[in-house]
Amino acid sequence: MYEPVTNQQLLDVANEFGTPVYVYHAEKIAQQYHKLKDAFKGHPTKFFYACKALTNINVLKYMHQLGASLDCVSINEVKLGLKAGFEPKQILFTPNCVDFSEIVEAVDLGVNINIDNISILEQFGNRYGSGYPVCIRINPHIEAGGNYKISTGHIDSKFGISIHQMRHIERVVKTTHLHVQGLHMHTGSEIKDVNVFLQALDVLFEVARHFKELEFLDLGSGFKVPYKEGDPETDVVTLGAKLTEAVKEFEAEYNRSLEIWFEPGKYLVSESGSFLVKANVIKQTTATVFVGVNSGFNHLIRPMFYDAYHRITNISNPTGAERIYTVVGNICETDTFAWDRVLNEVREGDLLLFHNAGAYGFEMSSNFNSRLKPAEVMIKDGKAFLIRERDEFKDLLRNQIEVL
Ligand SMILES: *Cc1c(COP(=O)(O)O)cnc(C)c1O
């Protein structure tokens, strides 16, 4: 039985390790992984954890233990994955606008490579010919996802090779004898509608007919998780049933079996994460009551960058009277986490919990304002482990060279 983390466990973590702190619940990650796996048990399907969401080495190792594969967008993520114990063949490298040398390095490491640019495809073909298989990232021009910044399939997107460039792709593949083992697309994040995936799949089938040796079709990610109360989650059970059926039908026509690949990031780690901060001050102005916390967009930028909504609860005073607050950080910039939020009365020193903070939380943190990056903790089997120390003052000067 899956047991959610309790407020008491989180209060204990804050007590032991201080705040601000990110806390990840391992069993929640496992629950999400198994939900996906079960939904696709009708067809050989692999899940490559898109580790840009959260790269702590312990999270990577845990994913590996669960049986997940790994999607990486930089050569350093690839190296982290290898360090965490993934086999090269369990890693997919999906870079964008990187120097060709980074791709050569990935070939030397033996990982799967996803190419999203004709110029690179041509260089790859010239260098490796049929000697190293590739996957091609297609841009299907399907508009999808929660926010323009995280939507990658549209016409102005820098990602993928346009389906309208098929003739050119074929020319390069044919003249350089490339072995195309897979086709990929990733249309964006937070896709609620299962039909968007099916539409994307139809486009991939169309492209697949041009290649004879495919082993997999990679549908990227886009799984939505609920942030607000009442928010939908992508219905993976329906998705699994429909996609599986469509792929089986296509296999009959294509005359080869095709694995389905996915690259979930947010779906696996978002809900496992809690971000704990302390209310430094309550500041009443003529217009609102601010809660100023000991954090800011230097630690959690999603609300400011993507207009993302994170549920916030006061775990120090869960039965206090409900009042309306504007929750802000301590950064010298407008860094508003939430306007007009109903919270149980917040007193200075109370601990606030940001829910669903596992994905793109710590990972996008910075030292802006010369503030220190928070600690990270993993709760596993009911025990809390410190998995990253909080920055110290000396970290701000690391790599700086004093010449004056
Ligand atoms: C970011 C990214 C993902 C993961 O997206 P989520 O919304 O976090 O699931 C998957 N594939 C690629 C290529 C990505 O860039």
Tab-separated table of C-alpha atoms and ligand atoms in Angstrom:
chain	number	residue	atom	x	y	z
A	1	MET	CA	0.000	0.000	0.000
A	2	TYR	CA	1.208	3.448	-0.938
A	3	GLU	CA	1.345	5.861	1.998
A	4	PRO	CA	1.628	9.570	1.255
A	5	VAL	CA	4.167	11.636	3.191
A	6	THR	CA	2.584	13.238	6.245
A	7	ASN	CA	2.845	16.834	7.401
A	8	GLN	CA	4.560	15.580	10.531
A	9	GLN	CA	7.293	13.929	8.430
A	10	LEU	CA	7.770	17.194	6.568
A	11	LEU	CA	7.898	19.219	9.795
A	12	ASP	CA	10.537	16.788	11.047
A	13	VAL	CA	12.567	17.234	7.852
A	14	ALA	CA	12.411	21.020	8.243
A	15	ASN	CA	13.491	20.665	11.847
A	16	GLU	CA	16.398	18.420	11.044
A	17	PHE	CA	17.680	19.974	7.821
A	18	GLY	CA	16.309	23.529	7.913
A	19	THR	CA	14.469	25.457	5.215
A	20	PRO	CA	14.137	26.139	2.353
A	21	VAL	CA	14.329	22.490	1.440
A	22	TYR	CA	13.094	20.268	-1.387
A	23	VAL	CA	11.749	16.908	-0.240
A	24	TYR	CA	11.154	14.036	-2.677
A	25	HIS	CA	9.076	11.010	-1.822
A	26	ALA	CA	10.567	7.936	-3.498
A	27	GLU	CA	7.448	5.779	-3.258
A	28	LYS	CA	5.408	8.434	-5.071
A	29	ILE	CA	7.857	8.268	-7.970
A	30	ALA	CA	7.448	4.493	-7.985
A	31	GLN	CA	3.668	4.819	-7.950
A	32	GLN	CA	3.694	7.117	-10.992
A	33	TYR	CA	6.133	4.876	-12.833
A	34	HIS	CA	4.000	1.802	-12.237
A	35	LYS	CA	0.822	3.605	-13.281
A	36	LEU	CA	2.419	4.334	-16.647
A	37	LYS	CA	3.923	0.896	-17.007
A	38	ASP	CA	0.626	-0.812	-16.226
A	39	ALA	CA	-1.242	1.383	-18.675
A	40	PHE	CA	1.029	0.165	-21.486
A	41	LYS	CA	1.437	-3.464	-20.483
A	42	GLY	CA	-0.398	-4.470	-23.670
A	43	HIS	CA	2.595	-3.513	-25.833
A	44	PRO	CA	6.394	-3.437	-25.494
A	45	THR	CA	6.879	0.088	-24.161
A	46	LYS	CA	9.887	1.816	-22.631
A	47	PHE	CA	9.859	4.857	-20.403
A	48	PHE	CA	12.870	7.131	-20.593
A	49	TYR	CA	12.800	9.424	-17.575
A	50	ALA	CA	13.402	12.965	-18.914
A	51	CYS	CA	15.933	13.827	-16.276
A	52	LYS	CA	16.082	17.552	-16.945
A	53	ALA	CA	13.096	17.705	-14.550
A	54	LEU	CA	15.251	16.604	-11.616
A	55	THR	CA	18.779	15.231	-11.836
A	56	ASN	CA	19.811	14.481	-8.283
A	57	ILE	CA	21.951	11.336	-8.601
A	58	ASN	CA	19.790	9.505	-6.072
A	59	VAL	CA	16.689	10.161	-8.153
A	60	LEU	CA	18.523	8.839	-11.213
A	61	LYS	CA	19.622	5.718	-9.319
A	62	TYR	CA	16.106	5.199	-8.049
A	63	MET	CA	14.705	5.445	-11.584
A	64	HIS	CA	17.257	2.889	-12.669
A	65	GLN	CA	16.187	0.545	-9.870
A	66	LEU	CA	12.574	0.938	-10.946
A	67	GLY	CA	13.541	-0.205	-14.426
A	68	ALA	CA	13.168	3.100	-16.236
A	69	SER	CA	15.476	4.237	-19.028
A	70	LEU	CA	16.799	7.805	-19.294
A	71	ASP	CA	16.243	10.731	-21.655
A	72	CYS	CA	19.029	13.311	-21.633
A	73	VAL	CA	19.248	16.706	-23.297
A	74	SER	CA	22.893	17.452	-22.596
A	75	ILE	CA	26.074	15.404	-22.619
A	76	ASN	CA	26.432	16.043	-18.907
A	77	GLU	CA	23.040	14.494	-18.253
A	78	VAL	CA	24.273	11.491	-20.262
A	79	LYS	CA	27.348	11.273	-18.038
A	80	LEU	CA	25.241	11.583	-14.903
A	81	GLY	CA	23.050	8.761	-16.184
A	82	LEU	CA	26.056	6.512	-16.793
A	83	LYS	CA	27.353	7.355	-13.341
A	84	ALA	CA	23.960	6.438	-11.881
A	85	GLY	CA	24.289	2.972	-13.419
A	86	PHE	CA	22.297	3.149	-16.654
A	87	GLU	CA	23.648	1.101	-19.539
A	88	PRO	CA	24.432	3.224	-22.620
A	89	LYS	CA	21.581	1.516	-24.488
A	90	GLN	CA	19.165	2.609	-21.759
A	91	ILE	CA	20.011	6.230	-22.462
A	92	LEU	CA	18.546	8.389	-25.189
A	93	PHE	CA	20.322	11.638	-26.014
A	94	THR	CA	17.913	14.249	-27.385
A	95	PRO	CA	19.906	17.445	-27.766
A	96	ASN	CA	18.933	20.650	-29.514
A	97	CYS	CA	21.350	23.117	-31.111
A	98	VAL	CA	24.450	21.500	-29.653
A	99	ASP	CA	27.834	21.458	-31.293
A	100	PHE	CA	28.485	18.317	-33.362
A	101	SER	CA	31.336	17.415	-31.015
A	102	GLU	CA	28.752	16.759	-28.285
A	103	ILE	CA	27.067	14.235	-30.553
A	104	VAL	CA	30.399	12.572	-31.353
A	105	GLU	CA	30.988	12.274	-27.622
A	106	ALA	CA	27.579	10.619	-27.205
A	107	VAL	CA	28.432	8.117	-29.976
A	108	ASP	CA	31.696	7.324	-28.195
A	109	LEU	CA	29.703	6.666	-25.028
A	110	GLY	CA	27.430	4.323	-26.985
A	111	VAL	CA	24.042	5.899	-26.197
A	112	ASN	CA	20.993	6.203	-28.457
A	113	ILE	CA	20.984	9.436	-30.397
A	114	ASN	CA	18.082	11.553	-31.462
A	115	ILE	CA	18.807	14.116	-34.177
A	116	ASP	CA	16.651	17.174	-34.691
A	117	ASN	CA	18.342	19.150	-37.436
A	118	ILE	CA	19.108	18.332	-41.075
A	119	SER	CA	22.545	19.879	-40.906
A	120	ILE	CA	23.483	17.573	-38.015
A	121	LEU	CA	21.822	14.597	-39.713
A	122	GLU	CA	23.994	15.191	-42.755
A	123	GLN	CA	27.174	15.525	-40.702
A	124	PHE	CA	26.196	12.384	-38.816
A	125	GLY	CA	25.607	10.453	-42.026
A	126	ASN	CA	28.891	11.627	-43.519
A	127	ARG	CA	30.809	10.560	-40.463
A	128	TYR	CA	29.092	7.325	-39.444
A	129	GLY	CA	27.048	6.194	-42.450
A	130	SER	CA	25.253	2.977	-41.567
A	131	GLY	CA	27.729	2.325	-38.750
A	132	TYR	CA	25.716	3.889	-35.936
A	133	PRO	CA	21.910	3.931	-35.745
A	134	VAL	CA	19.985	7.155	-35.276
A	135	CYS	CA	16.572	8.331	-34.265
A	136	ILE	CA	15.099	11.359	-36.025
A	137	ARG	CA	13.114	13.997	-34.171
A	138	ILE	CA	10.172	15.114	-36.255
A	139	ASN	CA	8.215	18.311	-35.713
A	140	PRO	CA	4.614	17.379	-36.520
A	141	HIS	CA	3.373	20.957	-36.131
A	142	ILE	CA	0.759	19.956	-33.660
A	143	GLU	CA	-0.080	22.727	-31.271
A	144	ALA	CA	-0.319	21.327	-27.767
A	145	GLY	CA	0.557	21.943	-24.197
A	146	GLY	CA	-0.119	24.244	-21.310
A	147	ASN	CA	1.938	27.306	-22.123
A	148	TYR	CA	3.594	28.677	-25.280
A	149	LYS	CA	7.009	28.465	-23.638
A	150	ILE	CA	6.607	24.719	-23.078
A	151	SER	CA	4.900	23.964	-26.363
A	152	THR	CA	7.428	22.601	-28.813
A	153	GLY	CA	5.450	21.376	-31.817
A	154	HIS	CA	4.301	24.673	-33.280
A	155	ILE	CA	5.528	26.244	-36.516
A	156	ASP	CA	7.868	28.713	-34.808
A	157	SER	CA	9.461	26.061	-32.635
A	158	LYS	CA	13.196	25.412	-32.847
A	159	PHE	CA	12.665	21.717	-32.101
A	160	GLY	CA	12.636	18.826	-34.526
A	161	ILE	CA	12.796	18.518	-38.289
A	162	SER	CA	9.588	19.621	-39.963
A	163	ILE	CA	7.414	16.941	-41.525
A	164	HIS	CA	7.450	19.192	-44.574
A	165	GLN	CA	11.163	18.436	-44.947
A	166	MET	CA	10.613	14.709	-45.449
A	167	ARG	CA	12.073	14.729	-48.957
A	168	HIS	CA	15.231	16.336	-47.664
A	169	ILE	CA	15.512	13.853	-44.783
A	170	GLU	CA	15.135	10.994	-47.257
A	171	ARG	CA	17.843	12.422	-49.494
A	172	VAL	CA	20.294	12.621	-46.611
A	173	VAL	CA	19.407	9.149	-45.330
A	174	LYS	CA	19.708	7.603	-48.754
A	175	THR	CA	22.982	9.215	-49.812
A	176	THR	CA	24.734	8.618	-46.489
A	177	HIS	CA	23.164	5.155	-45.878
A	178	LEU	CA	21.972	6.140	-42.418
A	179	HIS	CA	20.349	3.426	-40.358
A	180	VAL	CA	17.224	5.085	-38.936
A	181	GLN	CA	16.122	3.012	-35.968
A	182	GLY	CA	13.474	5.285	-34.557
A	183	LEU	CA	11.303	8.330	-35.021
A	184	HIS	CA	10.604	10.786	-32.261
A	185	MET	CA	8.320	13.655	-31.489
A	186	HIS	CA	7.671	15.669	-28.372
A	187	THR	CA	4.906	18.184	-28.852
A	188	GLY	CA	4.960	19.870	-25.486
A	189	SER	CA	4.120	19.551	-21.857
A	190	GLU	CA	0.829	19.246	-19.977
A	191	ILE	CA	-1.341	17.715	-22.680
A	192	LYS	CA	-4.748	16.887	-21.234
A	193	ASP	CA	-6.319	15.483	-24.357
A	194	VAL	CA	-5.467	11.883	-25.195
A	195	ASN	CA	-6.393	12.562	-28.824
A	196	VAL	CA	-3.420	14.886	-29.223
A	197	PHE	CA	-1.132	11.879	-28.718
A	198	LEU	CA	-3.161	9.877	-31.221
A	199	GLN	CA	-2.955	12.684	-33.759
A	200	ALA	CA	0.798	12.848	-33.234
A	201	LEU	CA	1.011	9.092	-33.649
A	202	ASP	CA	-0.794	9.277	-36.980
A	203	VAL	CA	1.783	11.756	-38.180
A	204	LEU	CA	4.575	9.427	-37.045
A	205	PHE	CA	2.984	6.499	-38.901
A	206	GLU	CA	2.934	8.603	-42.038
A	207	VAL	CA	6.645	9.344	-41.665
A	208	ALA	CA	7.409	5.753	-40.649
A	209	ARG	CA	6.236	4.474	-44.031
A	210	HIS	CA	9.361	6.094	-45.510
A	211	PHE	CA	11.714	3.952	-43.402
A	212	LYS	CA	12.017	0.205	-43.465
A	213	GLU	CA	14.147	-0.596	-40.437
A	214	LEU	CA	12.434	1.176	-37.567
A	215	GLU	CA	12.521	-0.428	-34.152
A	216	PHE	CA	10.606	2.115	-32.134
A	217	LEU	CA	8.356	5.142	-32.222
A	218	ASP	CA	9.084	7.670	-29.487
A	219	LEU	CA	6.170	9.887	-28.513
A	220	GLY	CA	8.137	12.100	-26.153
A	221	SER	CA	6.163	13.373	-23.223
A	222	GLY	CA	3.391	15.774	-22.429
A	223	PHE	CA	1.743	13.916	-19.589
A	224	LYS	CA	-0.093	16.347	-17.393
A	225	VAL	CA	-0.254	16.174	-13.634
A	226	PRO	CA	-2.793	18.075	-11.532
A	227	TYR	CA	-1.436	21.269	-9.986
A	228	LYS	CA	-4.707	22.925	-8.972
A	229	GLU	CA	-7.471	21.267	-7.048
A	230	GLY	CA	-9.739	19.641	-9.643
A	231	ASP	CA	-7.074	19.765	-12.374
A	232	PRO	CA	-7.119	16.741	-14.668
A	233	GLU	CA	-4.252	14.290	-15.022
A	234	THR	CA	-3.578	12.790	-18.451
A	235	ASP	CA	-5.702	9.648	-18.564
A	236	VAL	CA	-2.865	7.196	-19.110
A	237	VAL	CA	-5.111	4.142	-18.960
A	238	THR	CA	-7.204	5.304	-21.920
A	239	LEU	CA	-4.071	6.538	-23.643
A	240	GLY	CA	-2.398	3.159	-23.160
A	241	ALA	CA	-5.357	1.256	-24.554
A	242	LYS	CA	-5.837	3.490	-27.593
A	243	LEU	CA	-2.166	3.890	-28.492
A	244	THR	CA	-1.481	0.207	-28.110
A	245	GLU	CA	-4.319	-0.655	-30.427
A	246	ALA	CA	-3.236	1.902	-33.024
A	247	VAL	CA	0.370	0.681	-32.978
A	248	LYS	CA	-0.680	-2.952	-33.311
A	249	GLU	CA	-2.734	-2.069	-36.360
A	250	PHE	CA	0.178	-0.208	-37.858
A	251	GLU	CA	2.592	-3.056	-37.147
A	252	ALA	CA	0.449	-5.355	-39.265
A	253	GLU	CA	0.819	-2.985	-42.197
A	254	TYR	CA	4.492	-2.194	-41.509
A	255	ASN	CA	5.400	-5.856	-41.112
A	256	ARG	CA	7.731	-5.311	-38.197
A	257	SER	CA	7.189	-4.971	-34.483
A	258	LEU	CA	7.671	-1.514	-33.094
A	259	GLU	CA	8.346	-0.597	-29.494
A	260	ILE	CA	6.668	2.481	-28.098
A	261	TRP	CA	8.966	4.859	-26.236
A	262	PHE	CA	8.023	7.729	-23.963
A	263	GLU	CA	10.012	10.373	-22.117
A	264	PRO	CA	8.040	11.414	-19.055
A	265	GLY	CA	9.654	13.993	-16.788
A	266	LYS	CA	7.044	15.857	-14.827
A	267	TYR	CA	4.692	12.882	-14.619
A	268	LEU	CA	7.254	10.830	-12.710
A	269	VAL	CA	8.677	13.360	-10.289
A	270	SER	CA	6.443	16.388	-9.949
A	271	GLU	CA	4.055	15.104	-7.319
A	272	SER	CA	6.816	13.393	-5.387
A	273	GLY	CA	8.249	16.799	-4.527
A	274	SER	CA	7.443	19.177	-1.686
A	275	PHE	CA	9.163	22.491	-1.270
A	276	LEU	CA	9.235	23.768	2.306
A	277	VAL	CA	9.797	27.409	3.132
A	278	LYS	CA	9.442	29.520	6.244
A	279	ALA	CA	7.268	32.619	6.565
A	280	ASN	CA	9.800	35.313	7.445
A	281	VAL	CA	7.382	38.197	7.745
A	282	ILE	CA	3.743	39.099	7.471
A	283	LYS	CA	3.439	42.483	5.829
A	284	GLN	CA	0.156	44.282	5.754
A	285	THR	CA	-0.054	46.974	3.077
A	286	THR	CA	-2.951	49.173	2.042
A	287	ALA	CA	-3.927	46.597	-0.584
A	288	THR	CA	-3.101	43.099	0.643
A	289	VAL	CA	-1.439	40.973	3.269
A	290	PHE	CA	1.890	39.650	2.079
A	291	VAL	CA	3.583	36.572	3.432
A	292	GLY	CA	7.275	37.026	2.723
A	293	VAL	CA	9.038	33.657	2.725
A	294	ASN	CA	12.704	32.676	2.954
A	295	SER	CA	12.849	31.796	-0.736
A	296	GLY	CA	12.051	33.295	-4.114
A	297	PHE	CA	12.275	32.611	-7.821
A	298	ASN	CA	15.898	31.737	-7.232
A	299	HIS	CA	14.540	28.479	-5.783
A	300	LEU	CA	11.213	27.910	-7.527
A	301	ILE	CA	10.756	29.860	-10.738
A	302	ARG	CA	7.778	28.064	-12.281
A	303	PRO	CA	5.127	30.481	-10.957
A	304	MET	CA	6.976	33.489	-12.369
A	305	PHE	CA	8.342	31.893	-15.549
A	306	TYR	CA	5.390	29.804	-16.677
A	307	ASP	CA	2.558	31.359	-14.660
A	308	ALA	CA	2.418	27.981	-12.981
A	309	TYR	CA	0.101	27.360	-10.085
A	310	HIS	CA	1.435	25.504	-7.056
A	311	ARG	CA	-0.843	24.577	-4.199
A	312	ILE	CA	0.427	26.045	-0.931
A	313	THR	CA	-0.514	24.891	2.570
A	314	ASN	CA	0.452	26.103	6.015
A	315	ILE	CA	1.614	22.926	7.705
A	316	SER	CA	2.421	24.681	10.974
A	317	ASN	CA	-1.154	25.801	11.512
A	318	PRO	CA	-3.367	23.443	9.500
A	319	THR	CA	-6.514	24.238	11.460
A	320	GLY	CA	-6.017	28.000	11.714
A	321	ALA	CA	-8.708	30.373	10.430
A	322	GLU	CA	-8.639	30.808	6.680
A	323	ARG	CA	-7.324	34.145	5.472
A	324	ILE	CA	-6.274	35.638	2.171
A	325	TYR	CA	-2.608	36.216	1.414
A	326	THR	CA	-0.240	37.137	-1.335
A	327	VAL	CA	2.793	34.884	-1.048
A	328	VAL	CA	6.059	36.468	-2.157
A	329	GLY	CA	9.762	35.732	-1.976
A	330	ASN	CA	12.668	37.730	-0.567
A	331	ILE	CA	14.317	38.488	-3.901
A	332	CYS	CA	14.738	42.075	-5.083
A	333	GLU	CA	12.469	41.590	-8.081
A	334	THR	CA	8.775	41.007	-8.197
A	335	ASP	CA	8.707	37.375	-7.220
A	336	THR	CA	5.130	36.501	-6.438
A	337	PHE	CA	4.402	32.844	-5.828
A	338	ALA	CA	0.659	33.347	-5.449
A	339	TRP	CA	-1.889	36.144	-5.344
A	340	ASP	CA	-5.008	36.047	-3.169
A	341	ARG	CA	-4.386	32.609	-1.800
A	342	VAL	CA	-6.566	31.272	0.983
A	343	LEU	CA	-4.299	29.835	3.666
A	344	ASN	CA	-4.784	28.826	7.257
A	345	GLU	CA	-3.654	31.838	9.245
A	346	VAL	CA	0.058	32.350	8.710
A	347	ARG	CA	2.199	33.486	11.603
A	348	GLU	CA	5.823	34.551	11.281
A	349	GLY	CA	7.916	31.381	11.517
A	350	ASP	CA	5.242	29.060	10.100
A	351	LEU	CA	6.242	26.515	7.487
A	352	LEU	CA	4.554	26.687	4.096
A	353	LEU	CA	4.489	23.703	1.791
A	354	PHE	CA	4.523	24.111	-1.988
A	355	HIS	CA	3.010	20.985	-3.491
A	356	ASN	CA	4.064	19.307	-6.742
A	357	ALA	CA	7.492	20.837	-6.673
A	358	GLY	CA	9.543	17.838	-7.792
A	359	ALA	CA	9.839	18.771	-11.458
A	360	TYR	CA	11.698	21.877	-12.677
A	361	GLY	CA	11.981	23.109	-9.092
A	362	PHE	CA	15.446	22.638	-7.666
A	363	GLU	CA	16.635	21.963	-11.181
A	364	MET	CA	15.959	25.544	-12.261
A	365	SER	CA	17.282	27.150	-9.088
A	366	SER	CA	20.061	29.715	-9.103
A	367	ASN	CA	22.177	31.874	-6.839
A	368	PHE	CA	20.460	35.114	-7.871
A	369	ASN	CA	20.846	37.829	-5.223
A	370	SER	CA	23.798	35.809	-3.916
A	371	ARG	CA	21.395	33.578	-2.080
A	372	LEU	CA	22.175	29.964	-1.380
A	373	LYS	CA	20.568	27.047	-3.189
A	374	PRO	CA	18.355	24.932	-0.932
A	375	ALA	CA	19.020	21.436	0.383
A	376	GLU	CA	17.378	18.323	-1.059
A	377	VAL	CA	16.032	15.416	0.967
A	378	MET	CA	14.647	12.056	-0.123
A	379	ILE	CA	12.082	10.199	1.942
A	380	LYS	CA	12.279	6.466	1.265
A	381	ASP	CA	10.849	3.604	3.306
A	382	GLY	CA	9.696	6.170	5.868
A	383	LYS	CA	13.195	7.552	6.427
A	384	ALA	CA	14.531	10.984	5.439
A	385	PHE	CA	17.942	11.180	3.752
A	386	LEU	CA	19.816	14.375	2.995
A	387	ILE	CA	20.730	14.047	-0.707
A	388	ARG	CA	22.193	17.503	-1.284
A	389	GLU	CA	23.647	19.875	1.213
A	390	ARG	CA	22.394	23.402	1.238
A	391	ASP	CA	24.864	25.801	-0.415
A	392	GLU	CA	27.276	27.555	1.870
A	393	PHE	CA	28.708	31.035	1.545
A	394	LYS	CA	31.943	29.657	0.033
A	395	ASP	CA	29.946	28.163	-2.853
A	396	LEU	CA	29.200	31.699	-4.059
A	397	LEU	CA	32.888	32.296	-4.624
A	398	ARG	CA	33.703	28.887	-6.076
A	399	ASN	CA	35.146	29.326	-9.591
A	400	GLN	CA	35.644	33.033	-9.078
A	401	ILE	CA	39.203	34.270	-9.502
A	402	GLU	CA	40.218	37.256	-7.426
A	403	VAL	CA	42.569	39.365	-9.516
A	404	LEU	CA	42.250	42.634	-7.640
B	1	LIG	C1	11.386	18.248	-21.462
B	1	LIG	C2	11.311	17.073	-22.297
B	1	LIG	C3	10.567	15.961	-21.890
B	1	LIG	C4	9.803	15.904	-20.592
B	1	LIG	O1	8.692	16.724	-20.545
B	1	LIG	P1	7.725	16.686	-19.281
B	1	LIG	O2	6.681	17.671	-19.563
B	1	LIG	O3	8.535	17.042	-18.068
B	1	LIG	O4	7.215	15.304	-19.131
B	1	LIG	C5	10.580	14.849	-22.714
B	1	LIG	N1	11.257	14.833	-23.891
B	1	LIG	C6	11.980	15.884	-24.303
B	1	LIG	C7	12.718	15.798	-25.579
B	1	LIG	C8	12.031	17.040	-23.537
B	1	LIG	O5	12.735	18.085	-23.970
